[in-house]
PDB file of C-alpha atoms in Angstrom:
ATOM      1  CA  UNK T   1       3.836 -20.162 -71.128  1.00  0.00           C
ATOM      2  CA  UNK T   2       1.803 -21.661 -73.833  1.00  0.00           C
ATOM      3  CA  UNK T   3      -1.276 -19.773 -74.366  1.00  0.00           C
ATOM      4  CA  UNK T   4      -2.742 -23.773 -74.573  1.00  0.00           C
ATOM      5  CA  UNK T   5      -1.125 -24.931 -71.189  1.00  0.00           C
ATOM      6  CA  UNK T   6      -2.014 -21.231 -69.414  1.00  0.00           C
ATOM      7  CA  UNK T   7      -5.911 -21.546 -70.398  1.00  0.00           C
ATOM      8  CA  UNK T   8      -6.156 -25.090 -69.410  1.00  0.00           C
ATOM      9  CA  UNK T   9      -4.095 -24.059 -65.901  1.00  0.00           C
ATOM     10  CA  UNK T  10      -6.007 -21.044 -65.631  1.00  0.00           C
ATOM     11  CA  UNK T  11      -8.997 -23.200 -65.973  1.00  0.00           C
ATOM     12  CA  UNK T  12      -8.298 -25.211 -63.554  1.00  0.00           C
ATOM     13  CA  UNK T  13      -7.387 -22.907 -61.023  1.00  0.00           C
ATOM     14  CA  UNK T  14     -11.032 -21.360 -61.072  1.00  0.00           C
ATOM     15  CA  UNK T  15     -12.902 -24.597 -61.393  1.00  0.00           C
ATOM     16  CA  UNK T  16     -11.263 -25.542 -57.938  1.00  0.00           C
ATOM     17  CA  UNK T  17     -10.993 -22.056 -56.360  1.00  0.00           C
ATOM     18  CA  UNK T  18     -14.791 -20.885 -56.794  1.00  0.00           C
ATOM     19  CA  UNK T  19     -16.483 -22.026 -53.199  1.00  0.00           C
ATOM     20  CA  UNK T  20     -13.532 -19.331 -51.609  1.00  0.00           C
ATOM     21  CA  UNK T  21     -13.142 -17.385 -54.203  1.00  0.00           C
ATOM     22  CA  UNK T  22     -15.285 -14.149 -52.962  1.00  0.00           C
ATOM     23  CA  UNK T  23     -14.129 -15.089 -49.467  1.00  0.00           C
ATOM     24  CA  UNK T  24      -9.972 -15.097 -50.705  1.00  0.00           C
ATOM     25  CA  UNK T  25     -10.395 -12.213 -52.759  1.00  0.00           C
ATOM     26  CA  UNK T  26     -11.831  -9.810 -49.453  1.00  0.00           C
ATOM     27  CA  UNK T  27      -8.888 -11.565 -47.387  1.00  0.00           C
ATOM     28  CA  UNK T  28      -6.238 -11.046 -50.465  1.00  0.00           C
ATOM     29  CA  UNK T  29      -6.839  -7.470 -51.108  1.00  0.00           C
ATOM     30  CA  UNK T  30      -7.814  -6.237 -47.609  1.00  0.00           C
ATOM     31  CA  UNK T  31     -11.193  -6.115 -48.880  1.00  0.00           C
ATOM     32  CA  UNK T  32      -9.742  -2.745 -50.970  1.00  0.00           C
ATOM     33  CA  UNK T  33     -11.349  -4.983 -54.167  1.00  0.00           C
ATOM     34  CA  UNK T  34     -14.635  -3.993 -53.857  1.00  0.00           C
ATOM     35  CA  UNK T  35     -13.687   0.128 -52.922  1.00  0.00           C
ATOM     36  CA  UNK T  36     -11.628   0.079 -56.278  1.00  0.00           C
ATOM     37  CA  UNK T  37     -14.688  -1.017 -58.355  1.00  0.00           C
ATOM     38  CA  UNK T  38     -16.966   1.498 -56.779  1.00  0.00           C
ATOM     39  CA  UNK T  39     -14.454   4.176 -58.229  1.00  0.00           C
ATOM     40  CA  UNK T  40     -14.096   2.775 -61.271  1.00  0.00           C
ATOM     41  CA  UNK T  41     -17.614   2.685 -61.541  1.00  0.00           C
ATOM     42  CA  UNK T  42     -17.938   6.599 -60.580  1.00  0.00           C
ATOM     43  CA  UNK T  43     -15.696   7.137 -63.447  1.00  0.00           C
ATOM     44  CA  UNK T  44     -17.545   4.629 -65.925  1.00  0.00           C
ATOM     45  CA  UNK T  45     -20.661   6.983 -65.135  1.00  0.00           C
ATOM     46  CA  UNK T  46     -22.942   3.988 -66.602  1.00  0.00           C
ATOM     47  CA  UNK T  47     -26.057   5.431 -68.130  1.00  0.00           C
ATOM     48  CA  UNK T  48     -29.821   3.705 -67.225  1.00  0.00           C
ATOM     49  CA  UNK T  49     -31.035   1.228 -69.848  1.00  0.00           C
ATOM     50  CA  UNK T  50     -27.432   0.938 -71.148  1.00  0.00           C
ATOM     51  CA  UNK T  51     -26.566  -2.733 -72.722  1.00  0.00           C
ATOM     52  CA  UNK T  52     -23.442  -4.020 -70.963  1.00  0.00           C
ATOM     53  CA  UNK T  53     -21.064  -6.937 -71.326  1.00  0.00           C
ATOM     54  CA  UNK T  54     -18.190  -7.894 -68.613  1.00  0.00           C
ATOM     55  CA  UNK T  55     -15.856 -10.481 -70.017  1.00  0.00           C
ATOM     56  CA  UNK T  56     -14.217 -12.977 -67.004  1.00  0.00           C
ATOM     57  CA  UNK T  57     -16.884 -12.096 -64.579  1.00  0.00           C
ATOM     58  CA  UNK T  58     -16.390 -15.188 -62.409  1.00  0.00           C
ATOM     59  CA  UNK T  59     -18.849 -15.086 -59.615  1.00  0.00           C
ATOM     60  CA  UNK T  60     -20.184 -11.627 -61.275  1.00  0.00           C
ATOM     61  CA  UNK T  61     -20.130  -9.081 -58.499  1.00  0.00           C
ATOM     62  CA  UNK T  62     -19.473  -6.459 -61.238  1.00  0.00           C
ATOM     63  CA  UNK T  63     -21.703  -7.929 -63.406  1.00  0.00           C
ATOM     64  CA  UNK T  64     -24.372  -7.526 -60.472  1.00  0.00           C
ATOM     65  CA  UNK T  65     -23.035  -3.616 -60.122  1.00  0.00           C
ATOM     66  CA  UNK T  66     -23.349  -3.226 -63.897  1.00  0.00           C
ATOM     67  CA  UNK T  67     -27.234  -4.844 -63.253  1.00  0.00           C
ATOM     68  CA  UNK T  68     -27.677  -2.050 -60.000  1.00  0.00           C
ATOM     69  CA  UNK T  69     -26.663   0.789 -62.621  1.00  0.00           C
ATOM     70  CA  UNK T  70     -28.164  -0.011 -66.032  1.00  0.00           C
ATOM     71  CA  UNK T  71     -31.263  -0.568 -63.759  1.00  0.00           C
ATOM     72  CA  UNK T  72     -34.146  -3.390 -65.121  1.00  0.00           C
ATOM     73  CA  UNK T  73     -34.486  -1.122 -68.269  1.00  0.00           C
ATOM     74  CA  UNK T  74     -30.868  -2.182 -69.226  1.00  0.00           C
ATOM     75  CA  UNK T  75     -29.345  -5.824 -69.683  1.00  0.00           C
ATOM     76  CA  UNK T  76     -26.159  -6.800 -68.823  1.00  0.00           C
ATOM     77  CA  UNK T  77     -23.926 -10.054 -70.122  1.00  0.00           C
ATOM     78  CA  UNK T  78     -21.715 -11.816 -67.541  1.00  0.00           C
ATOM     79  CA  UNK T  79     -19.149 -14.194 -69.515  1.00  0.00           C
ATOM     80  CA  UNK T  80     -16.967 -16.535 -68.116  1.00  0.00           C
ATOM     81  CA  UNK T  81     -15.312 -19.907 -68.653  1.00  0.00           C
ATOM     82  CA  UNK T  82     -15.651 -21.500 -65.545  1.00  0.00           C
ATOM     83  CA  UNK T  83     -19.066 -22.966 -64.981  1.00  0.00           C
ATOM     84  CA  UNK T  84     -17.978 -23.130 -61.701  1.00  0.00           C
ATOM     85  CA  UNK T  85     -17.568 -19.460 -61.034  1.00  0.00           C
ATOM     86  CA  UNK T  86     -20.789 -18.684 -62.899  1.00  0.00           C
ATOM     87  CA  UNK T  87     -22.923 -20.884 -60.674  1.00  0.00           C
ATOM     88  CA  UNK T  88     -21.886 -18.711 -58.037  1.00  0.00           C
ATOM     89  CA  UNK T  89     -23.175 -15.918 -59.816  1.00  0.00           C
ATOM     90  CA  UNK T  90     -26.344 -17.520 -61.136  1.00  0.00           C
ATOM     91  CA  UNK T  91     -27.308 -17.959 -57.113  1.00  0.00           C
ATOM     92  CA  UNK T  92     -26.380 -14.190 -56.114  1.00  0.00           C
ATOM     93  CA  UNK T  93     -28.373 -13.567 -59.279  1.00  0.00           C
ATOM     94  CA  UNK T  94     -31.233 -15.280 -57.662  1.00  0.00           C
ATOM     95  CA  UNK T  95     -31.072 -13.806 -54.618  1.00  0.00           C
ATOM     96  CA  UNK T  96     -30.529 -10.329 -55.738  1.00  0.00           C
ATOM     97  CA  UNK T  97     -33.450 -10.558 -58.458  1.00  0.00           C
ATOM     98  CA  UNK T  98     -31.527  -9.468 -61.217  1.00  0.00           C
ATOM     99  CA  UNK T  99     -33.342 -10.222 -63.844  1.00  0.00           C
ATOM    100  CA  UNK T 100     -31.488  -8.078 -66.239  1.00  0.00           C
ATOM    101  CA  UNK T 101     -28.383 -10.356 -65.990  1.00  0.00           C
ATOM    102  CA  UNK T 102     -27.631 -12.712 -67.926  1.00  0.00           C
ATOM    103  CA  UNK T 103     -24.315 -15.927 -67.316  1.00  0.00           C
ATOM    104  CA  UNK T 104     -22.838 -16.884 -69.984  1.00  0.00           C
ATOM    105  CA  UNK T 105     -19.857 -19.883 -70.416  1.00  0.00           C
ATOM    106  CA  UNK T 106     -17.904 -18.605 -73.411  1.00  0.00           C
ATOM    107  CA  UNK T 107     -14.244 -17.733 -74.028  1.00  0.00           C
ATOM    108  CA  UNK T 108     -12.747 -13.991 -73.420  1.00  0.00           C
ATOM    109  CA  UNK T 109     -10.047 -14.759 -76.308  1.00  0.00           C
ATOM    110  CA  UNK T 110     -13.794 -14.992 -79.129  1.00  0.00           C
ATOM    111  CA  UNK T 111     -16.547 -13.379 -77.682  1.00  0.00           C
ATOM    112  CA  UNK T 112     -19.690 -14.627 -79.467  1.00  0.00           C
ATOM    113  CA  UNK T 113     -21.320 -11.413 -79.990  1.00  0.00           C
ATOM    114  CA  UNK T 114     -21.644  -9.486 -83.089  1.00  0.00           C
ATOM    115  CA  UNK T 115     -19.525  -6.028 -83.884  1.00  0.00           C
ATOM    116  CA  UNK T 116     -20.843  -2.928 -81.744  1.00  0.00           C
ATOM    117  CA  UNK T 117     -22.965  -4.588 -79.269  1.00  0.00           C
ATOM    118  CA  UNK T 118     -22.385  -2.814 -76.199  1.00  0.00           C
ATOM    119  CA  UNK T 119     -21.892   0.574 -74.558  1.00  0.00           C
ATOM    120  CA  UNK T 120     -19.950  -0.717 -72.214  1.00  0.00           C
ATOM    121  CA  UNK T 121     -17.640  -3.722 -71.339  1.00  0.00           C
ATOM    122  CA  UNK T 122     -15.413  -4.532 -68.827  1.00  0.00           C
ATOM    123  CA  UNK T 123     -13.007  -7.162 -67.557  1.00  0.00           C
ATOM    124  CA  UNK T 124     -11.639  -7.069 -63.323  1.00  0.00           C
ATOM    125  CA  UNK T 125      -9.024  -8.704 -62.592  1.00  0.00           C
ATOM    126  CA  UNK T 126      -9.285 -10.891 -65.579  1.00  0.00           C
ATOM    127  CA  UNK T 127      -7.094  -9.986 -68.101  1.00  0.00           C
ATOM    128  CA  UNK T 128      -3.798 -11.345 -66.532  1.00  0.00           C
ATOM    129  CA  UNK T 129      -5.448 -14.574 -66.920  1.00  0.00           C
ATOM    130  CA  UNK T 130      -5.971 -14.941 -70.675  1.00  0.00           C
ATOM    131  CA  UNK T 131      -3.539 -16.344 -72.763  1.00  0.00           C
ATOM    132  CA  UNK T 132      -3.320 -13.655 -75.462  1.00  0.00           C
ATOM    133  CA  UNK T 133      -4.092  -9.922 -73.964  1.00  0.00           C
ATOM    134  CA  UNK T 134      -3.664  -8.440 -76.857  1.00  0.00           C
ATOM    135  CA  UNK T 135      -6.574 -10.403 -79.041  1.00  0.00           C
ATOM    136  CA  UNK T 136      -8.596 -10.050 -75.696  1.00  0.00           C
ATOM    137  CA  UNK T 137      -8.508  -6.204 -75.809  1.00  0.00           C
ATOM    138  CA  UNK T 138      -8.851  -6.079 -79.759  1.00  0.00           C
ATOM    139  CA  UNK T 139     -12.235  -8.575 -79.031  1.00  0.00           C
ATOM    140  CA  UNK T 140     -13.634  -5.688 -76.466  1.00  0.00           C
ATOM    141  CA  UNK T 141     -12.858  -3.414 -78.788  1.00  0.00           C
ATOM    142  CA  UNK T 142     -14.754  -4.865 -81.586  1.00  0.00           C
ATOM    143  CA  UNK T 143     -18.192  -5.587 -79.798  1.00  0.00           C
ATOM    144  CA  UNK T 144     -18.388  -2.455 -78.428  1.00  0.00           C
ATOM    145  CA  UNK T 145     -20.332   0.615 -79.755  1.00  0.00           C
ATOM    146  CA  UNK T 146     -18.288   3.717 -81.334  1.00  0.00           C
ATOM    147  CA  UNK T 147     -18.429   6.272 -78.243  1.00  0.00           C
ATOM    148  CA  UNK T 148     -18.791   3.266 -75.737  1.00  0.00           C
ATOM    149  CA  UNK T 149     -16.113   2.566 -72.874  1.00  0.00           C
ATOM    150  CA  UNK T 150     -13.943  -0.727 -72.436  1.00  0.00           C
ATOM    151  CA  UNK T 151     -12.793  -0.765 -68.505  1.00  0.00           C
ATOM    152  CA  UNK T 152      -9.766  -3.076 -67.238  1.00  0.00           C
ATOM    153  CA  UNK T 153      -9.407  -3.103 -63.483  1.00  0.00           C
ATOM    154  CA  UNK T 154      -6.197  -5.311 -62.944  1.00  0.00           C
ATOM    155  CA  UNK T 155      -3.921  -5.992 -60.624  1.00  0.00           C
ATOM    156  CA  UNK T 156      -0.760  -3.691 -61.674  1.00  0.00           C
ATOM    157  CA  UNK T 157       3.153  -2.943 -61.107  1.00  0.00           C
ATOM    158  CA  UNK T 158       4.075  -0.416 -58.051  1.00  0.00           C
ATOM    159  CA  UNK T 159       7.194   1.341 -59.109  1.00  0.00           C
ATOM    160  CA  UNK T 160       7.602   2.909 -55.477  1.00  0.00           C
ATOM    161  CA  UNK T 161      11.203   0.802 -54.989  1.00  0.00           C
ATOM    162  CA  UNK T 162      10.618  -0.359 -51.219  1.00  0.00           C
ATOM    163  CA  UNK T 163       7.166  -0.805 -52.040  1.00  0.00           C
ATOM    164  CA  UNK T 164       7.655  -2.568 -55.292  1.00  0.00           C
ATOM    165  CA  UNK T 165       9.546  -4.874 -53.637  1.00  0.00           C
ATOM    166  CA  UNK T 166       7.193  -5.582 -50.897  1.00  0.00           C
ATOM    167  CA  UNK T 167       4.397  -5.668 -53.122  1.00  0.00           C
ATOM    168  CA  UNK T 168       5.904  -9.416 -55.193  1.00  0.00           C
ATOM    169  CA  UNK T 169       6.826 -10.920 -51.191  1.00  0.00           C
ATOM    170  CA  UNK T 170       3.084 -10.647 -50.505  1.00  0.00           C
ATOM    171  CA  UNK T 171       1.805 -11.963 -54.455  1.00  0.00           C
ATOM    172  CA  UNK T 172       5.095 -14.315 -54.073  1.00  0.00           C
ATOM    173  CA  UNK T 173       4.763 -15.922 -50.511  1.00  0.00           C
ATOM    174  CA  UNK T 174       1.932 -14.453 -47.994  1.00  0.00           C
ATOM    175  CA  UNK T 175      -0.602 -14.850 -50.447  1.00  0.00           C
ATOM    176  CA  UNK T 176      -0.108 -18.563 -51.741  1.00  0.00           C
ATOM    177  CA  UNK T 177      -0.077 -19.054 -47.607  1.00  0.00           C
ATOM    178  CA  UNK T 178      -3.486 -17.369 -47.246  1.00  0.00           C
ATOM    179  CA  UNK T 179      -4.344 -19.821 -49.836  1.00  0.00           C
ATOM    180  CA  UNK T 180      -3.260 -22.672 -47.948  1.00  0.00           C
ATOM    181  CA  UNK T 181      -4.872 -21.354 -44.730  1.00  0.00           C
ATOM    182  CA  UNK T 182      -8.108 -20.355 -45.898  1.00  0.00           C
ATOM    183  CA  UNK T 183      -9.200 -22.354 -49.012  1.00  0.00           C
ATOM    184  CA  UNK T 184      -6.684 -25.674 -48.838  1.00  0.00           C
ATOM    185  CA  UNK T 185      -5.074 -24.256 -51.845  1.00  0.00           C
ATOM    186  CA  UNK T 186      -1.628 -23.421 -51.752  1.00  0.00           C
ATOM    187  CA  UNK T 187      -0.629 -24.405 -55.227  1.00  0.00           C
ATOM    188  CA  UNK T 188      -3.506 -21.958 -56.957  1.00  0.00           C
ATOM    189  CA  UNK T 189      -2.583 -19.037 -55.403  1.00  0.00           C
ATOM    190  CA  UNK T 190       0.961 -19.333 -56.023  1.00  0.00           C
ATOM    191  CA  UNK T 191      -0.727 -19.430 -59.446  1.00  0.00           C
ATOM    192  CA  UNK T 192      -1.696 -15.762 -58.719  1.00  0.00           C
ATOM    193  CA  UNK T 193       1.641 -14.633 -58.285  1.00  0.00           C
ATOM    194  CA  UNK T 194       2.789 -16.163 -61.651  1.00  0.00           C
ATOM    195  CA  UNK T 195       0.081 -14.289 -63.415  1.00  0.00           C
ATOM    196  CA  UNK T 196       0.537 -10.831 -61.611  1.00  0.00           C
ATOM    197  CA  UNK T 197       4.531 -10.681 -62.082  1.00  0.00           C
ATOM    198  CA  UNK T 198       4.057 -11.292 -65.716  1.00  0.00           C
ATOM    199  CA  UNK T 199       1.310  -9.002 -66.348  1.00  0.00           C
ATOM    200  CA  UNK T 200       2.279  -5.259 -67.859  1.00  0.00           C
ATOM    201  CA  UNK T 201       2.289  -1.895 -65.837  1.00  0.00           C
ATOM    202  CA  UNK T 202       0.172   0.404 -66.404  1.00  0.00           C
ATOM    203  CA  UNK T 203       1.881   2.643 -69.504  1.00  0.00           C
ATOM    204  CA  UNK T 204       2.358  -0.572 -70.888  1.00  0.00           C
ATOM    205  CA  UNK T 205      -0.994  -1.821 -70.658  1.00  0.00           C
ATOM    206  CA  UNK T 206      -2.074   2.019 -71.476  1.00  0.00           C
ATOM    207  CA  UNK T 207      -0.122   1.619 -74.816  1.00  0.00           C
ATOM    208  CA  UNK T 208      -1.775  -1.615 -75.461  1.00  0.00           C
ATOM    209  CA  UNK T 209      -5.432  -0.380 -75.351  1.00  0.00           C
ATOM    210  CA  UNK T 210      -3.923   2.422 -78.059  1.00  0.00           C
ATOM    211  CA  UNK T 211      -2.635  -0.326 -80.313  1.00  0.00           C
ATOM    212  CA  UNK T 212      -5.729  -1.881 -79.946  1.00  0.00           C
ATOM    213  CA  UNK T 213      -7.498   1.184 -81.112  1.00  0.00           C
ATOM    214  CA  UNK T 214      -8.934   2.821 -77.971  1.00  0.00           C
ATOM    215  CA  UNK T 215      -9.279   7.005 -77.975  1.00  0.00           C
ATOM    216  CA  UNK T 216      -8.519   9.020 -74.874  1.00  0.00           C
ATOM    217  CA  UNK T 217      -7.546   5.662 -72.486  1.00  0.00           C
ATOM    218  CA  UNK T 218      -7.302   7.027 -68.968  1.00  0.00           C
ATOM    219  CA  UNK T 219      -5.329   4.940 -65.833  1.00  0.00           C
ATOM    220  CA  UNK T 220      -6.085   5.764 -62.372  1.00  0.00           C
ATOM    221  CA  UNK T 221      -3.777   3.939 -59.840  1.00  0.00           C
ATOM    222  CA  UNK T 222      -4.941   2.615 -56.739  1.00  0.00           C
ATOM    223  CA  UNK T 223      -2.966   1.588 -53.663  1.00  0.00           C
ATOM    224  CA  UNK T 224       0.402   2.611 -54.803  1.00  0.00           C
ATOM    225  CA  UNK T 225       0.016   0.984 -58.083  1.00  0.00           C
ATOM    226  CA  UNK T 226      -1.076  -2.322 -56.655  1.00  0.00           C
ATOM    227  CA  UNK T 227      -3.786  -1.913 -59.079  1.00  0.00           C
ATOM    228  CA  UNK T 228      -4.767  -0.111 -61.903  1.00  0.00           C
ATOM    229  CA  UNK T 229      -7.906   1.403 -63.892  1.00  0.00           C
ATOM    230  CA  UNK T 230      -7.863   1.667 -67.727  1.00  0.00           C
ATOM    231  CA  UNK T 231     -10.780   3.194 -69.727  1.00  0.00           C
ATOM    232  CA  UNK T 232     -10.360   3.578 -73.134  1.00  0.00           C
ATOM    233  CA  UNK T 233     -13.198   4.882 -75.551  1.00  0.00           C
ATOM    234  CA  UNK T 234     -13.869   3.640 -78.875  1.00  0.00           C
TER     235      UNK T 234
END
């Protein structure tokens, strides 16, 4: 796809989607979404005080766990390009006091912040959705600090074969239905599926954060592959 025509779609999708979005994601993943983070979040270790960034943070529930671990010594940056999502997680903001968080509407593909900004930055469930993951990873790379982490939590590519194949009937038909049945859209979710199929396994992906010049990039699989952690150090 065109990178123009998949940011505009991509857009789209998320302007629409953002009222269900926390609800879909729960009933999409078997709430499993929100386990997976908590682990990567054990591995990420995230120190008090520490200055965070996490690009595509639509309605920012990992910005909010960034905010819960830096604690209100620390600030953390959620960035998204969906005003949509973000006013979602302006209100949990509110509600949750986190005065250490700050929404942001900018663009994943040139983050406006200057070179080594950040200890840490990370991107869930995000990176399928770009147009370009290569200048994506290469912009995480640049803004943050030598010895700080970039984490990618991502949908991913079973290779169990029975599984595999079970796996792209679910992204391919159950899901889009779920859509349909639970937030009128049908067509977005399909959307979903397009994005996952297309988006690298995890040695790719692992191979990718190398190119982009990432040290010592660990993957951790979850659910059979379903989904997949990748921390790479800078």
């Amino acid at each position: 796809m065109d990178p123009n025509t998949k940011s505009e779609k991509v857009h789209n999708v998320f302007e629409k989607i953002y009222k269900r979005y926390d609800r879909m994601n729960s009933i999409i993943s078997f709430q499993r979404h929100k386990a997976w983070r908590k682990s990567v979040m054990k591995q990420m270790n995230v120190e008090k005080g520490s200055h965070c960034l996490d690009v595509c943070c639509g309605t920012g529930d990992w910005t909010l766990a960034l905010a819960d671990a830096v604690g209100p010594e620390g600030n953390v940056v959620g960035l998204d390009f969906s005003q949509n999502m973000l006013s979602v997680g302006e209100e949990k903001k509110q509600e949750q006091s986190a005065n250490q968080v700050t929404f942001v509407h900018g663009d994943a593909m040139s983050l406006p912040y200057e070179d080594n900004s950040f200890d840490y930055v990370t991107i869930g469930f995000g990176l399928r959705n770009v147009p370009d993951y290569m200048q994506v990873l290469k912009e995480m790379y640049r803004v943050v600090k030598p010895g700080g982490q970039v984490v990618c939590l991502e949908t991913s590519q079973p290779t169990l074969p029975v599984f595999k194949q079970l796996y792209f009937f679910y992204f391919k038909h159950i899901m889009p239905l779920f859509g349909k049945l639970f937030a009128k859209s049908y067509e977005e979710y399909a959307w979903l599926h397009e994005s996952t199929k297309n988006f690298p396994g995890k040695n790719k992906l692992k191979s990718m954060f190398f190119e982009a010049g990432f040290d010592d990039v660990k993957v951790k699989s979850f659910a059979l592959g379903a989904a997949a952690m990748h921390l790479g150090k800078k």
